[in-house]
């Protein structure tokens, strides 16, 4: 019996050690950003495409460039509170290096080595190219600071154990795109805008019991995390819009049926309406190229 107990203890230690190693925070490689100079003008376009202000804008004043945060994002796992990402060095991200900024975007890890919850769409931003990250930081560094303190998330046990997110990332933080075949530069650009910067799949794709995106049902619609209603599918067979219809909707917010975007999608349209025409065309081309 004692031999069995010793064996069980050894296996438990080995299993715990393996889990601890697998759940460790992973950081971006500083060498990926060496020699890159940030372009704040282009960074503003990245800021719009990535929808940063849609969640992080000041909740009280709705100022898009004051990234105070405070928006609550309900989910089946608890309620997330969007943090301050202004240039304030204490409550925001004003003191971050480019590598720390990239680590947050691509790896979902804070400068202190803490895992971020995937309400922050790093599973999409992980595809962002290095130059866009550097440009985005250059633009965000020009925005005003806010000393608003961050509120705590409301996460029940066991979801409040952040270390476990390292294991979650082993399953769901993927380097690969969902769509691997992109015939032509326009569809390839559309894939980057949809799957990476625009993180459209984070809302329009259903999730499994662990909160990971079900890639087999990519962009086919999903329950609203708030528990109220459904987020529509936007694939070709479901949407049944032309390329011009999609591009016009992303510019104006008006559908072919004379309806208009509402809720959080209205905030998305505020961003996409400011993108170049060719980017909206690329998004439309990508969506129409989906199976």
Short mmCIF file of C-alpha atoms in Angstrom, two decimals:
data_model
loop_
_atom_site.label_atom_id
_atom_site.label_comp_id
_atom_site.label_asym_id
_atom_site.label_seq_id
_atom_site.Cartn_x
_atom_site.Cartn_y
_atom_site.Cartn_z
CA UNK A 1 0.00 0.00 0.00
CA UNK A 2 2.82 2.39 0.87
CA UNK A 3 4.40 1.68 -2.52
CA UNK A 4 1.16 2.63 -4.25
CA UNK A 5 0.95 5.82 -2.25
CA UNK A 6 4.54 6.72 -3.13
CA UNK A 7 3.83 6.06 -6.80
CA UNK A 8 0.68 8.17 -6.67
CA UNK A 9 2.58 10.99 -4.96
CA UNK A 10 5.32 10.91 -7.60
CA UNK A 11 2.74 10.94 -10.40
CA UNK A 12 0.89 13.83 -8.75
CA UNK A 13 4.12 15.82 -8.46
CA UNK A 14 5.03 15.10 -12.07
CA UNK A 15 1.53 15.99 -13.26
CA UNK A 16 1.49 19.18 -11.25
CA UNK A 17 4.93 20.16 -12.50
CA UNK A 18 3.91 19.51 -16.11
CA UNK A 19 0.74 21.57 -15.69
CA UNK A 20 2.73 24.38 -14.09
CA UNK A 21 5.22 24.39 -16.98
CA UNK A 22 2.50 24.24 -19.65
CA UNK A 23 0.60 27.10 -18.01
CA UNK A 24 3.63 29.40 -17.81
CA UNK A 25 3.35 32.89 -19.35
CA UNK A 26 4.87 33.15 -22.84
CA UNK A 27 6.40 36.46 -23.92
CA UNK A 28 6.92 38.03 -27.34
CA UNK A 29 10.42 37.87 -28.80
CA UNK A 30 12.10 41.31 -28.58
CA UNK A 31 14.11 40.56 -31.71
CA UNK A 32 10.88 40.65 -33.76
CA UNK A 33 10.72 44.41 -33.21
CA UNK A 34 14.35 45.39 -33.54
CA UNK A 35 14.97 48.09 -36.11
CA UNK A 36 11.27 48.93 -36.53
CA UNK A 37 10.16 52.55 -36.27
CA UNK A 38 6.58 53.36 -35.38
CA UNK A 39 4.41 55.36 -37.78
CA UNK A 40 1.63 57.00 -35.75
CA UNK A 41 -0.34 57.99 -38.86
CA UNK A 42 -0.60 54.38 -40.00
CA UNK A 43 -1.04 53.36 -36.38
CA UNK A 44 -4.33 55.26 -36.31
CA UNK A 45 -5.61 53.05 -39.12
CA UNK A 46 -4.53 49.98 -37.16
CA UNK A 47 -6.30 51.42 -34.10
CA UNK A 48 -9.52 51.71 -36.09
CA UNK A 49 -9.25 48.29 -37.71
CA UNK A 50 -8.53 46.66 -34.34
CA UNK A 51 -11.53 48.35 -32.73
CA UNK A 52 -9.60 49.47 -29.65
CA UNK A 53 -11.89 52.38 -28.81
CA UNK A 54 -15.06 50.30 -29.12
CA UNK A 55 -14.32 48.65 -25.78
CA UNK A 56 -11.73 50.90 -24.15
CA UNK A 57 -13.24 54.34 -24.72
CA UNK A 58 -14.29 56.40 -21.71
CA UNK A 59 -17.59 54.88 -20.61
CA UNK A 60 -18.96 58.14 -19.24
CA UNK A 61 -18.00 60.66 -21.91
CA UNK A 62 -17.76 58.21 -24.86
CA UNK A 63 -14.57 59.93 -25.95
CA UNK A 64 -12.91 57.55 -28.39
CA UNK A 65 -9.35 58.66 -27.72
CA UNK A 66 -9.55 58.62 -23.92
CA UNK A 67 -9.00 54.93 -23.30
CA UNK A 68 -10.21 54.81 -19.72
CA UNK A 69 -12.10 51.54 -20.10
CA UNK A 70 -14.80 50.50 -17.67
CA UNK A 71 -17.16 48.69 -20.02
CA UNK A 72 -18.54 45.48 -18.51
CA UNK A 73 -18.53 42.36 -20.68
CA UNK A 74 -20.83 39.65 -19.31
CA UNK A 75 -20.15 36.01 -20.08
CA UNK A 76 -21.12 32.53 -18.82
CA UNK A 77 -17.84 32.52 -16.86
CA UNK A 78 -18.27 35.84 -15.07
CA UNK A 79 -18.21 39.54 -15.83
CA UNK A 80 -15.11 41.18 -17.29
CA UNK A 81 -14.34 44.87 -16.87
CA UNK A 82 -12.38 46.49 -19.70
CA UNK A 83 -9.18 48.08 -18.32
CA UNK A 84 -7.63 51.49 -18.71
CA UNK A 85 -5.15 51.39 -21.62
CA UNK A 86 -4.46 55.12 -21.79
CA UNK A 87 -0.98 56.59 -21.59
CA UNK A 88 -1.22 56.99 -17.82
CA UNK A 89 1.90 55.22 -16.48
CA UNK A 90 0.24 54.04 -13.26
CA UNK A 91 -3.28 53.01 -14.24
CA UNK A 92 -2.78 52.62 -17.99
CA UNK A 93 -0.02 51.34 -20.26
CA UNK A 94 2.06 54.49 -20.57
CA UNK A 95 5.23 52.89 -19.28
CA UNK A 96 5.13 49.77 -21.45
CA UNK A 97 7.86 48.84 -23.90
CA UNK A 98 7.04 47.67 -27.42
CA UNK A 99 7.79 44.09 -26.40
CA UNK A 100 5.48 44.31 -23.40
CA UNK A 101 2.78 45.79 -25.62
CA UNK A 102 3.26 42.98 -28.16
CA UNK A 103 3.24 40.35 -25.41
CA UNK A 104 -0.17 41.59 -24.30
CA UNK A 105 -1.56 41.66 -27.84
CA UNK A 106 -0.13 38.40 -29.14
CA UNK A 107 0.31 36.28 -26.01
CA UNK A 108 -2.30 37.64 -23.60
CA UNK A 109 0.26 38.25 -20.86
CA UNK A 110 0.80 41.39 -18.76
CA UNK A 111 4.20 42.97 -18.04
CA UNK A 112 3.94 41.36 -14.58
CA UNK A 113 3.58 37.92 -16.17
CA UNK A 114 -0.13 37.54 -15.44
CA UNK A 115 -2.44 35.88 -17.96
CA UNK A 116 -5.19 38.06 -19.40
CA UNK A 117 -8.69 36.69 -19.76
CA UNK A 118 -9.63 36.03 -23.41
CA UNK A 119 -12.37 38.67 -23.28
CA UNK A 120 -9.33 40.60 -24.56
CA UNK A 121 -9.15 39.17 -28.11
CA UNK A 122 -5.49 38.19 -28.14
CA UNK A 123 -6.45 34.92 -29.82
CA UNK A 124 -7.08 37.11 -32.88
CA UNK A 125 -4.42 39.76 -32.33
CA UNK A 126 -1.80 37.01 -32.18
CA UNK A 127 -1.80 37.18 -36.01
CA UNK A 128 -0.89 40.88 -36.12
CA UNK A 129 2.37 41.63 -37.89
CA UNK A 130 5.20 43.31 -36.00
CA UNK A 131 5.13 46.59 -37.94
CA UNK A 132 1.41 47.09 -37.26
CA UNK A 133 2.00 46.52 -33.55
CA UNK A 134 4.82 49.08 -33.48
CA UNK A 135 2.70 51.56 -35.44
CA UNK A 136 -0.29 51.01 -33.17
CA UNK A 137 1.80 51.73 -30.09
CA UNK A 138 3.23 54.86 -31.71
CA UNK A 139 -0.30 56.16 -32.26
CA UNK A 140 -1.59 55.19 -28.83
CA UNK A 141 1.39 56.95 -27.26
CA UNK A 142 -0.01 60.23 -28.66
CA UNK A 143 -3.38 59.83 -26.90
CA UNK A 144 -4.29 61.51 -23.59
CA UNK A 145 -3.70 59.89 -20.22
CA UNK A 146 -6.45 58.98 -17.78
CA UNK A 147 -5.86 58.33 -14.08
CA UNK A 148 -9.03 56.24 -13.78
CA UNK A 149 -8.35 53.18 -11.63
CA UNK A 150 -9.19 49.75 -12.99
CA UNK A 151 -12.11 47.87 -11.50
CA UNK A 152 -11.80 44.17 -10.66
CA UNK A 153 -13.36 41.48 -12.79
CA UNK A 154 -16.22 39.57 -11.21
CA UNK A 155 -15.03 35.99 -11.76
CA UNK A 156 -16.19 33.11 -9.56
CA UNK A 157 -14.02 30.13 -8.63
CA UNK A 158 -12.37 28.38 -10.47
CA UNK A 159 -12.29 30.97 -13.26
CA UNK A 160 -10.53 33.46 -11.00
CA UNK A 161 -7.41 31.25 -11.05
CA UNK A 162 -5.47 33.01 -13.77
CA UNK A 163 -2.71 30.45 -14.00
CA UNK A 164 -5.21 28.00 -15.49
CA UNK A 165 -5.50 30.29 -18.51
CA UNK A 166 -2.05 29.11 -19.54
CA UNK A 167 -3.53 25.66 -20.09
CA UNK A 168 -6.50 27.22 -21.91
CA UNK A 169 -4.08 28.92 -24.27
CA UNK A 170 -2.47 25.58 -25.07
CA UNK A 171 -5.81 24.63 -26.63
CA UNK A 172 -7.04 27.86 -28.16
CA UNK A 173 -4.20 30.31 -28.78
CA UNK A 174 -3.28 29.20 -32.30
CA UNK A 175 -0.73 30.56 -34.75
CA UNK A 176 -2.69 29.32 -37.76
CA UNK A 177 -5.41 31.19 -39.58
CA UNK A 178 -8.85 29.60 -39.91
CA UNK A 179 -8.92 30.10 -43.67
CA UNK A 180 -5.70 28.75 -45.13
CA UNK A 181 -6.46 29.26 -48.83
CA UNK A 182 -6.55 32.92 -49.87
CA UNK A 183 -6.56 33.22 -53.67
CA UNK A 184 -5.38 36.74 -54.37
CA UNK A 185 -4.06 39.68 -52.38
CA UNK A 186 -7.51 41.18 -51.74
CA UNK A 187 -8.84 38.09 -49.96
CA UNK A 188 -5.55 37.74 -48.10
CA UNK A 189 -5.90 41.33 -46.87
CA UNK A 190 -9.51 40.60 -45.95
CA UNK A 191 -8.44 37.59 -43.93
CA UNK A 192 -5.98 39.73 -41.99
CA UNK A 193 -8.61 42.36 -41.29
CA UNK A 194 -11.29 39.83 -40.26
CA UNK A 195 -9.31 37.12 -38.48
CA UNK A 196 -6.57 39.27 -36.92
CA UNK A 197 -7.20 42.98 -36.44
CA UNK A 198 -10.99 43.11 -36.68
CA UNK A 199 -11.36 39.95 -34.51
CA UNK A 200 -14.81 39.36 -36.05
CA UNK A 201 -14.79 35.71 -35.04
CA UNK A 202 -14.72 36.61 -31.35
CA UNK A 203 -18.40 37.56 -31.53
CA UNK A 204 -19.71 35.89 -34.68
CA UNK A 205 -18.37 32.38 -33.98
CA UNK A 206 -19.87 30.05 -31.32
CA UNK A 207 -17.76 28.87 -28.41
CA UNK A 208 -17.42 25.46 -26.81
CA UNK A 209 -17.94 24.59 -23.14
CA UNK A 210 -14.49 25.96 -22.25
CA UNK A 211 -15.00 29.29 -23.99
CA UNK A 212 -12.82 28.54 -27.00
CA UNK A 213 -13.92 29.44 -30.52
CA UNK A 214 -15.49 26.58 -32.48
CA UNK A 215 -13.55 26.98 -35.70
CA UNK A 216 -15.70 24.37 -37.44
CA UNK A 217 -18.57 26.90 -37.27
CA UNK A 218 -16.46 29.93 -38.20
CA UNK A 219 -18.52 33.14 -38.41
CA UNK A 220 -21.79 31.20 -38.47
CA UNK A 221 -23.35 33.12 -35.60
CA UNK A 222 -23.34 32.67 -31.84
CA UNK A 223 -25.36 33.26 -28.68
CA UNK A 224 -24.88 36.73 -27.24
CA UNK A 225 -22.58 36.36 -24.19
CA UNK A 226 -24.97 38.59 -22.25
CA UNK A 227 -27.63 35.90 -22.63
CA UNK A 228 -29.86 38.18 -24.68
CA UNK A 229 -30.43 37.18 -28.28
CA UNK A 230 -28.11 35.91 -30.97
CA UNK A 231 -25.20 37.42 -32.87
CA UNK A 232 -25.86 36.73 -36.57
CA UNK A 233 -23.79 34.63 -38.89
CA UNK A 234 -21.90 36.52 -41.58
CA UNK A 235 -20.86 33.76 -43.98
CA UNK A 236 -21.92 33.84 -47.60
CA UNK A 237 -24.75 31.33 -47.27
CA UNK A 238 -26.23 33.02 -44.19
CA UNK A 239 -25.75 36.66 -45.10
CA UNK A 240 -26.73 36.41 -48.77
CA UNK A 241 -25.39 39.92 -49.54
CA UNK A 242 -23.37 41.09 -52.50
CA UNK A 243 -19.84 42.45 -52.18
CA UNK A 244 -21.14 46.00 -52.63
CA UNK A 245 -23.82 45.39 -49.97
CA UNK A 246 -21.21 44.32 -47.41
CA UNK A 247 -18.83 47.17 -48.21
CA UNK A 248 -21.65 49.70 -48.03
CA UNK A 249 -22.83 48.33 -44.68
CA UNK A 250 -19.30 48.64 -43.28
CA UNK A 251 -19.26 52.24 -44.48
CA UNK A 252 -22.78 53.39 -43.56
CA UNK A 253 -24.26 50.84 -41.14
CA UNK A 254 -27.25 50.34 -43.45
CA UNK A 255 -28.25 46.86 -44.62
CA UNK A 256 -29.78 46.02 -48.04
CA UNK A 257 -33.11 45.67 -46.19
CA UNK A 258 -32.93 49.29 -44.98
CA UNK A 259 -32.17 48.25 -41.43
CA UNK A 260 -29.25 49.74 -39.51
CA UNK A 261 -26.50 48.46 -37.24
CA UNK A 262 -27.20 48.64 -33.53
CA UNK A 263 -25.61 47.72 -30.24
CA UNK A 264 -21.89 47.02 -30.26
CA UNK A 265 -21.93 46.61 -34.05
CA UNK A 266 -22.70 50.32 -34.37
CA UNK A 267 -19.37 51.00 -32.67
CA UNK A 268 -17.66 48.65 -35.12
CA UNK A 269 -19.18 50.56 -38.04
CA UNK A 270 -17.81 53.81 -36.62
CA UNK A 271 -14.37 52.27 -37.06
CA UNK A 272 -14.79 50.50 -40.42
CA UNK A 273 -16.39 53.60 -41.94
CA UNK A 274 -13.05 55.38 -41.50
CA UNK A 275 -10.99 52.68 -43.19
CA UNK A 276 -9.96 52.97 -46.84
CA UNK A 277 -12.48 51.71 -49.42
CA UNK A 278 -10.11 48.94 -50.41
CA UNK A 279 -10.10 47.56 -46.85
CA UNK A 280 -13.90 47.35 -46.74
CA UNK A 281 -13.82 45.70 -50.18
CA UNK A 282 -11.22 43.23 -48.89
CA UNK A 283 -13.39 42.29 -45.89
CA UNK A 284 -16.33 41.73 -48.22
CA UNK A 285 -14.22 39.62 -50.60
CA UNK A 286 -13.02 37.46 -47.70
CA UNK A 287 -16.54 36.86 -46.39
CA UNK A 288 -17.80 35.93 -49.83
CA UNK A 289 -14.89 33.52 -50.28
CA UNK A 290 -15.86 31.51 -47.19
CA UNK A 291 -17.38 28.06 -47.81
#
